[in-house]
mmCIF file of C-alpha atoms in Angstrom:
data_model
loop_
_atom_site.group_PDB
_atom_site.id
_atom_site.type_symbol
_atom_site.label_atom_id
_atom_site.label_comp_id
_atom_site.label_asym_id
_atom_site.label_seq_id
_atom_site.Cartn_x
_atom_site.Cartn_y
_atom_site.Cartn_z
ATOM 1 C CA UNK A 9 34.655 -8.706 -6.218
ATOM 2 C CA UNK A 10 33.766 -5.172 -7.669
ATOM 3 C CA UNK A 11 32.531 -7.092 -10.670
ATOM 4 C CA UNK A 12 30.187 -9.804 -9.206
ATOM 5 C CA UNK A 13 28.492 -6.802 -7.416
ATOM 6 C CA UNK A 14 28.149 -4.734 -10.764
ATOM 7 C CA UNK A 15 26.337 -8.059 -11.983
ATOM 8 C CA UNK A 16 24.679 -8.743 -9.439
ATOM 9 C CA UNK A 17 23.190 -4.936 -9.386
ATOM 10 C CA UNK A 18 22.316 -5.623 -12.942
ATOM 11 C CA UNK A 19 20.356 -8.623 -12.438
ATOM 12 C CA UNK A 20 18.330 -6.679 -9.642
ATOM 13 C CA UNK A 21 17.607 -4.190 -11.452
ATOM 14 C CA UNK A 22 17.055 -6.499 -14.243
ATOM 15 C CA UNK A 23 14.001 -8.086 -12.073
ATOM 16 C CA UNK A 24 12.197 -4.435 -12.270
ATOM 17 C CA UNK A 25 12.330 -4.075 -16.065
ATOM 18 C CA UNK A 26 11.278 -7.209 -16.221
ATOM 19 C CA UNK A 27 7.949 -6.078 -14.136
ATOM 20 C CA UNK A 28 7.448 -3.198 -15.924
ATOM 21 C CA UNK A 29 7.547 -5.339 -19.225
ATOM 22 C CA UNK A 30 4.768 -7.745 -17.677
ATOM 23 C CA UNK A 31 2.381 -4.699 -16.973
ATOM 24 C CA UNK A 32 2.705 -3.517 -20.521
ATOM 25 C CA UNK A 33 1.636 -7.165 -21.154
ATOM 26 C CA UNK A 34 -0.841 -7.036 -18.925
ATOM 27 C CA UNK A 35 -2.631 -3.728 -20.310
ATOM 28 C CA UNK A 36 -2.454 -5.421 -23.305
ATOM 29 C CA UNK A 37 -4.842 -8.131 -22.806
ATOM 30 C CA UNK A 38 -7.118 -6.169 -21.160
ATOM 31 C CA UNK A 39 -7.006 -3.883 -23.343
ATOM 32 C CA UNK A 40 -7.480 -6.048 -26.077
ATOM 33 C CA UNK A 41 -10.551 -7.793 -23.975
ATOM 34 C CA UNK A 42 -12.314 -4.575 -23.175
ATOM 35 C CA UNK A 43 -11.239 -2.270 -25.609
ATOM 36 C CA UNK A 44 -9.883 -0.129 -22.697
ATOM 37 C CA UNK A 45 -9.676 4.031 -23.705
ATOM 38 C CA UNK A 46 -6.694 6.302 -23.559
ATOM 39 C CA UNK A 47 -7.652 7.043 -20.103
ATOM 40 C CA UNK A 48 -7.325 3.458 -18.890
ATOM 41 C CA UNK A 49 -3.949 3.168 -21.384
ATOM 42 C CA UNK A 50 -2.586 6.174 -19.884
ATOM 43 C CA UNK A 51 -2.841 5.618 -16.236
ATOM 44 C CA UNK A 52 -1.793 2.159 -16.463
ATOM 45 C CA UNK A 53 1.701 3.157 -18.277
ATOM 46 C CA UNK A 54 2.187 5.559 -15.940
ATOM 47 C CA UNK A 55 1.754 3.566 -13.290
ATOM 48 C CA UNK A 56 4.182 0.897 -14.715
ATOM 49 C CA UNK A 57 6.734 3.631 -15.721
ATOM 50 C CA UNK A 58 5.993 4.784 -11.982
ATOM 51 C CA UNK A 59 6.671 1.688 -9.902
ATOM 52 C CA UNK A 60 9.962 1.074 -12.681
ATOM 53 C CA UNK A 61 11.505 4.389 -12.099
ATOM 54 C CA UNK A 62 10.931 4.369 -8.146
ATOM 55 C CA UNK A 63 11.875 0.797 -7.386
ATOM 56 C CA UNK A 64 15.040 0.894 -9.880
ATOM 57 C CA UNK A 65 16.388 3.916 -7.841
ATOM 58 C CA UNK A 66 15.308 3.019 -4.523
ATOM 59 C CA UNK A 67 16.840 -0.727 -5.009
ATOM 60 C CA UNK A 68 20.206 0.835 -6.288
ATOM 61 C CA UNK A 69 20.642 3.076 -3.050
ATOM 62 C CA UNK A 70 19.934 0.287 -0.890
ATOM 63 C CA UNK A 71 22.482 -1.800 -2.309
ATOM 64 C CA UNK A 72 20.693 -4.852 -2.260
ATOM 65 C CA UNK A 73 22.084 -8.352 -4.130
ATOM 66 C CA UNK A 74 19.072 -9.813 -5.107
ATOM 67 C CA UNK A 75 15.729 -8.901 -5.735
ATOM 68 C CA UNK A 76 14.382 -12.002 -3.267
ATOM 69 C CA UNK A 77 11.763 -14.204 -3.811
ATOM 70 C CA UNK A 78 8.890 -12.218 -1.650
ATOM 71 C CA UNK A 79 9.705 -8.685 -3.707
ATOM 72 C CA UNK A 80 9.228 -10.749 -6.520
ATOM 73 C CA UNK A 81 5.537 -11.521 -4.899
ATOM 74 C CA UNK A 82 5.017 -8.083 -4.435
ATOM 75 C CA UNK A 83 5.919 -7.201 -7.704
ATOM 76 C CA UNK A 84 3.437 -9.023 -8.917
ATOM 77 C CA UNK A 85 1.045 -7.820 -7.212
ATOM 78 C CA UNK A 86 2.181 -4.385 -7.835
ATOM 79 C CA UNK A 87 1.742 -5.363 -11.881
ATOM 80 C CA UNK A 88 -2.069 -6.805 -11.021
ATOM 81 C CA UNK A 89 -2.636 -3.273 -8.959
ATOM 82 C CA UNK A 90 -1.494 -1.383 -12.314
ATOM 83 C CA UNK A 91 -4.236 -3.474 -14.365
ATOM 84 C CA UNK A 92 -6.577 -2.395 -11.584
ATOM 85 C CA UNK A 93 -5.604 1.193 -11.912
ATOM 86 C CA UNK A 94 -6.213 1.349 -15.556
ATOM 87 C CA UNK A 95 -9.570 -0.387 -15.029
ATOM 88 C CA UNK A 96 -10.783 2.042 -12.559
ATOM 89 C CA UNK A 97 -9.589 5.049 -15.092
ATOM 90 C CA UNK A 98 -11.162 3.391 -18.000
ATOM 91 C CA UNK A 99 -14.465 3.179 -15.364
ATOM 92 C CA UNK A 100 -14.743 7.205 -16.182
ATOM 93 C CA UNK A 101 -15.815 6.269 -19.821
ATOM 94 C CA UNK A 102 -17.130 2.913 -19.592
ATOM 95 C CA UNK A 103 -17.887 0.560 -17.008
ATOM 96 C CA UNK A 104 -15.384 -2.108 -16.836
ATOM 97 C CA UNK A 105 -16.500 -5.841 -16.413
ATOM 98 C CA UNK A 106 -17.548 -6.538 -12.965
ATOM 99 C CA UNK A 107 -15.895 -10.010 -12.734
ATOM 100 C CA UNK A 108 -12.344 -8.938 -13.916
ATOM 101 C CA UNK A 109 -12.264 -5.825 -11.870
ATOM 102 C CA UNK A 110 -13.049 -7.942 -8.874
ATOM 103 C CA UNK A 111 -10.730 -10.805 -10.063
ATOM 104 C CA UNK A 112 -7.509 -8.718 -10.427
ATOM 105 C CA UNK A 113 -8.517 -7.128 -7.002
ATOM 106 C CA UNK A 114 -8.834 -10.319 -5.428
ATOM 107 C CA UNK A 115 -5.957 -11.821 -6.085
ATOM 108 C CA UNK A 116 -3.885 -8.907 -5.667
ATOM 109 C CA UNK A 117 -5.116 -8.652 -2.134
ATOM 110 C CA UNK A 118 -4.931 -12.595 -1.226
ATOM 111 C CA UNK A 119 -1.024 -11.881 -2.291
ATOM 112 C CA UNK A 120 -0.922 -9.330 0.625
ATOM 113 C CA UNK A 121 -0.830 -12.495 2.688
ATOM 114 C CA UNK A 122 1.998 -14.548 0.907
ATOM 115 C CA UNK A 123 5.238 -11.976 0.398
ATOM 116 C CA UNK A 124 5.247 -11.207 4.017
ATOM 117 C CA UNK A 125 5.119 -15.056 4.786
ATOM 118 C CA UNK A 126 7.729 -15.668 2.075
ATOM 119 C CA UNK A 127 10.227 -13.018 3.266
ATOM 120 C CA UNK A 128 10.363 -14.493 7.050
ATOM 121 C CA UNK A 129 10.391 -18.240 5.979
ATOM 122 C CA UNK A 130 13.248 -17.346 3.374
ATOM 123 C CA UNK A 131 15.083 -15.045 5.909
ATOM 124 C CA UNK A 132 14.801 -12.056 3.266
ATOM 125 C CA UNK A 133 13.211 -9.631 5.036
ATOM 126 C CA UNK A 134 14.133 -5.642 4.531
ATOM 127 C CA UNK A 135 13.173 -2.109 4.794
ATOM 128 C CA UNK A 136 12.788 -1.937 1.181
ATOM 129 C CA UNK A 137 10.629 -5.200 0.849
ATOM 130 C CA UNK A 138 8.308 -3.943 3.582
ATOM 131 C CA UNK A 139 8.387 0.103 2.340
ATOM 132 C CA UNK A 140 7.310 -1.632 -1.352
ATOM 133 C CA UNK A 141 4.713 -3.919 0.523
ATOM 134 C CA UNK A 142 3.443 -1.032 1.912
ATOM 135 C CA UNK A 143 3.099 1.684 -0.760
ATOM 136 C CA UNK A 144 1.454 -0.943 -3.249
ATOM 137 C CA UNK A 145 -1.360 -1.577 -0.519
ATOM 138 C CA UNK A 146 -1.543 1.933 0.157
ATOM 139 C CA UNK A 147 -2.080 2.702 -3.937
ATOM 140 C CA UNK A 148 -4.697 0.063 -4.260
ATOM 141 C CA UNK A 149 -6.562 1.343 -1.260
ATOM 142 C CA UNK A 150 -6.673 4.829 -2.821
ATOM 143 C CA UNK A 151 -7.568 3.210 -6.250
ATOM 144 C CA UNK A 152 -10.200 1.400 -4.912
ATOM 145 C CA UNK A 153 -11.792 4.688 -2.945
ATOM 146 C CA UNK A 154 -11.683 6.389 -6.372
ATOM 147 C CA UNK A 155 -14.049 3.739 -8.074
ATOM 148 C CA UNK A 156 -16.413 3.465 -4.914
ATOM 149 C CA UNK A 157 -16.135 7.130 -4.280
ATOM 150 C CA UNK A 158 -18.193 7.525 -7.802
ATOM 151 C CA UNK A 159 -20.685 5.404 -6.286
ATOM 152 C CA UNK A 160 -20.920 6.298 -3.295
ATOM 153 C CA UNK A 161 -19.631 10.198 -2.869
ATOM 154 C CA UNK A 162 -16.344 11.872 -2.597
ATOM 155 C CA UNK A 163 -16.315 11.164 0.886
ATOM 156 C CA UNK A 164 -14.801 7.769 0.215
ATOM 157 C CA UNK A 165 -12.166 9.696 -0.796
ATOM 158 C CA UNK A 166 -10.940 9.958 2.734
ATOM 159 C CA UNK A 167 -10.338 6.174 3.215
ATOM 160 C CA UNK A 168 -7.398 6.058 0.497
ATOM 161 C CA UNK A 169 -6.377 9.695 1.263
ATOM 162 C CA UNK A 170 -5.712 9.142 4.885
ATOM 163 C CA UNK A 171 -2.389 7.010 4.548
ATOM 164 C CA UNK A 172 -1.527 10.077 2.689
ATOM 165 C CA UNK A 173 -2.096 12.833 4.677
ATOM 166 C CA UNK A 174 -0.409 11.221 7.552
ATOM 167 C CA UNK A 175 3.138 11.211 5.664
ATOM 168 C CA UNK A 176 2.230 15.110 4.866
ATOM 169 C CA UNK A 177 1.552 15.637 8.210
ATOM 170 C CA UNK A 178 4.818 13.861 9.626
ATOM 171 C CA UNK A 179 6.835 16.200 7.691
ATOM 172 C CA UNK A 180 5.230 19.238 9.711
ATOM 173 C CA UNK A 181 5.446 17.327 13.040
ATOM 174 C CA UNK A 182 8.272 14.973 12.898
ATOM 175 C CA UNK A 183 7.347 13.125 15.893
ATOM 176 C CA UNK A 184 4.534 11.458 14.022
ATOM 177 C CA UNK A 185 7.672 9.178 12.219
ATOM 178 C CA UNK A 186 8.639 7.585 15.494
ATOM 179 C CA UNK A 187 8.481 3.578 15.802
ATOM 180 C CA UNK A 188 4.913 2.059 16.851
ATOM 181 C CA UNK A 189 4.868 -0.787 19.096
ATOM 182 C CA UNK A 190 3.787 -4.092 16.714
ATOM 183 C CA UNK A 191 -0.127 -4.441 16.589
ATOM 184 C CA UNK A 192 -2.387 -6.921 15.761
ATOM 185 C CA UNK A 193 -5.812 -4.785 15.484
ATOM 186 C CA UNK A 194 -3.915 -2.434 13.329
ATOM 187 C CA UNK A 195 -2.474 -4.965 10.613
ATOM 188 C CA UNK A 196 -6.257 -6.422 10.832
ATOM 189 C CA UNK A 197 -8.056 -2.711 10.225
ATOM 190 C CA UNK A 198 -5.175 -2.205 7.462
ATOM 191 C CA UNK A 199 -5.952 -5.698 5.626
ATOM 192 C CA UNK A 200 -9.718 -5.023 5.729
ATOM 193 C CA UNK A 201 -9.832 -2.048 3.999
ATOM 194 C CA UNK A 202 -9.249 -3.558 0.646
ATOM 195 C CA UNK A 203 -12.103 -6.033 1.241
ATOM 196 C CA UNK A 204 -14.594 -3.846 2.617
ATOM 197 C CA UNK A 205 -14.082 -1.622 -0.789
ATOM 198 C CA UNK A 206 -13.711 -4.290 -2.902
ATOM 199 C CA UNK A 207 -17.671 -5.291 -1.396
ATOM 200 C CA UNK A 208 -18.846 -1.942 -1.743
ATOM 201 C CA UNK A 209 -17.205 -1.698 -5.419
ATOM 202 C CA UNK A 210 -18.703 -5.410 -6.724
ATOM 203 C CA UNK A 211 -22.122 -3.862 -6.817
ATOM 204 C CA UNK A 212 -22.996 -7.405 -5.182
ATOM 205 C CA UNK A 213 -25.318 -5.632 -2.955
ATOM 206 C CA UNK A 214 -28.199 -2.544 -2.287
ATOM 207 C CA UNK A 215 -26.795 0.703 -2.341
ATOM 208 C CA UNK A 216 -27.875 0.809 1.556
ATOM 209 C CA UNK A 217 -25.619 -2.423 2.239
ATOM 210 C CA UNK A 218 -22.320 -0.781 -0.096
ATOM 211 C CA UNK A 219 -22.532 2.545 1.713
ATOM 212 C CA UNK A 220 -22.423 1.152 5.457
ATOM 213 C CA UNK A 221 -19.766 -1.504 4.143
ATOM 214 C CA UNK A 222 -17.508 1.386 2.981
ATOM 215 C CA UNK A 223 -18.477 3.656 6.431
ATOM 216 C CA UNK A 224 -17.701 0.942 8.703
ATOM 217 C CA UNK A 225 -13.867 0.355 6.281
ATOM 218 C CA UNK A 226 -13.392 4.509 7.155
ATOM 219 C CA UNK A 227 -15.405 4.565 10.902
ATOM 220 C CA UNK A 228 -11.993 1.635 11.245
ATOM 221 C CA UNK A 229 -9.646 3.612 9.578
ATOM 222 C CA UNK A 230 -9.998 6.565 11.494
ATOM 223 C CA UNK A 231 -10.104 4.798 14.440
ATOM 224 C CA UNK A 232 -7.241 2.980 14.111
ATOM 225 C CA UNK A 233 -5.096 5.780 12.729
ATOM 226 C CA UNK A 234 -6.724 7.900 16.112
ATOM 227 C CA UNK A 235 -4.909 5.789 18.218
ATOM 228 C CA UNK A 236 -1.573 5.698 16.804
ATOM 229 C CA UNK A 237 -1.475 9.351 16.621
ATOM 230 C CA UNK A 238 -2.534 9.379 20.527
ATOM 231 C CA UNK A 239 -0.234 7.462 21.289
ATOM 232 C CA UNK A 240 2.636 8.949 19.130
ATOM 233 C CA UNK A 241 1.742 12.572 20.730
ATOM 234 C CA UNK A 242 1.689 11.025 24.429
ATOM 235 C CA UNK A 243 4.850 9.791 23.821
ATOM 236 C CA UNK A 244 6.370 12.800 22.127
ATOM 237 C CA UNK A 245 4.909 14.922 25.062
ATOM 238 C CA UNK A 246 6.993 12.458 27.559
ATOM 239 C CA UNK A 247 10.121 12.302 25.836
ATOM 240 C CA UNK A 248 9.507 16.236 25.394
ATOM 241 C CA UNK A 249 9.071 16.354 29.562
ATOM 242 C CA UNK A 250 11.940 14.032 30.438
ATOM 243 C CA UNK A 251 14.435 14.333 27.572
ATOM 244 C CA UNK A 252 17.010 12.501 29.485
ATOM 245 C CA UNK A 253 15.456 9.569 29.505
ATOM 246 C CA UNK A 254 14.306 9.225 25.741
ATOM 247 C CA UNK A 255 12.226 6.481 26.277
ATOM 248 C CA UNK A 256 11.911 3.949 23.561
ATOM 249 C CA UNK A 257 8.753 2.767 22.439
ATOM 250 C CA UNK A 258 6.672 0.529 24.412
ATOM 251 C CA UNK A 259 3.364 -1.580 23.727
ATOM 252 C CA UNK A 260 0.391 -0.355 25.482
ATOM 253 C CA UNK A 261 -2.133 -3.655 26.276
ATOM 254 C CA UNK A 262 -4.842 -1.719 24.274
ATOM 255 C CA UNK A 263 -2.621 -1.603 21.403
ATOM 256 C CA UNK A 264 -1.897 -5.693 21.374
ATOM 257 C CA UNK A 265 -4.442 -7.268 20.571
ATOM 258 C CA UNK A 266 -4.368 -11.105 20.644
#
């Protein structure tokens, strides 16, 4: 028994070599079809040695006996997100080709979509899969506010920073890590972000028309993130007032939507 689970740890980890081995690939054809700089080069390996080093160790604690088909979605899409990385770093010296910038975007974010589907109609969904979903949309949010940001201003900045600062934060006030009740506006304001900034970054339309796109993807943001930390502080101050009863965390109609 100890055996098949040494293999079978080997295999999974296995899967993320494998990944990091495709983004090396991946860097090199678009290097090879821009002539990408060291800049581009650089952040893109470090982003592949990155998502290897993090996912290897955070798959071994978790003890998990196969990678799964929807991880493998997300890795993936983590591997487009690096190419996207180094394009937006190579942007600093030279401005990278319009169409593959917004094809490597697009795709990565239509996979958004599929490894959440894949995990629930498989029956493989974990913490891990959803804490990778998560931190690869979070990373191409902030990539993409970098490359509007030198369009647009450094206040673009705040749209990719403010995932960020909210885990900071939440290490100074710990109730900010308690459960939120399921929402439908907030998965909505979270999946537009990356098409809003995607517009904004095309250069498909006037510079009037990008910077209310990318205002309107932050006036959501901050919004939506507003309301969670409401409600997160009304509920701390409750369970604070009444700490016998430790209420669990309930939906609030405003907070359901649909």
């Amino acid at each position: 028994m100890a055996l098949n689970n040494t293999y079978d740890a080997r295999l999974v980890q296995q899967e993320t070599a494998v990944g990091a081995g495709v983004q090396v690939l991946l860097l090199a054809l678009i290097g090879t079809a821009i002539g990408m700089g060291p800049a581009g080069w650089l952040s893109g390996l470090a982003f592949a040695v990155a998502t290897w080093a993090v996912l290897s160790r955070a798959l071994h604690r978790s003890g998990l006996r196969s990678f799964g088909a929807a991880n493998r979605v997300t890795l993936g899409r983590a591997t487009l997100v690096g190419g996207v990385t180094a394009l937006v770093a190579d942007s600093f010296q030279s401005s990278p080709p319009v169409s593959l910038f917004v094809g490597l975007t697009a795709v990565a974010l239509i996979l958004d979509g599929v490894d959440g589907k894949v995990a629930r109609r498989t029956g493989t969904s974990t913490p891990l899969g959803a804490r990778f979903d998560m931190e690869v949309d979070a990373f191409l949010i902030l990539v993409l506010s970098v490359y509007v940001s030198t369009q647009l201003g450094a206040w673009v900045l705040l749209i990719g920073g403010m995932r960020y600062v909210f885990v900071a934060a939440a290490r100074v006030w710990p109730w900010l890590t308690a459960a939120l009740p399921p929402s439908t506006a907030r998965k909505a304001v979270a999946a537009l972000q990356g098409v809003l900034l995607l517009l904004a970054g095309a250069g498909l339309l006037p510079y009037a028309a990008n910077f209310a796109v990318a205002a309107l993807a932050l006036a959501l943001l901050v919004w939506s993130f507003g309301r969670d930390v409401l409600w997160l502080y009304r509920r701390q101050r409750t369970t604070t007032s009444r700490p016998e009863q430790s209420p669990a965390p309930r939906p609030v109609p405003e907070l359901v939507a649909g």
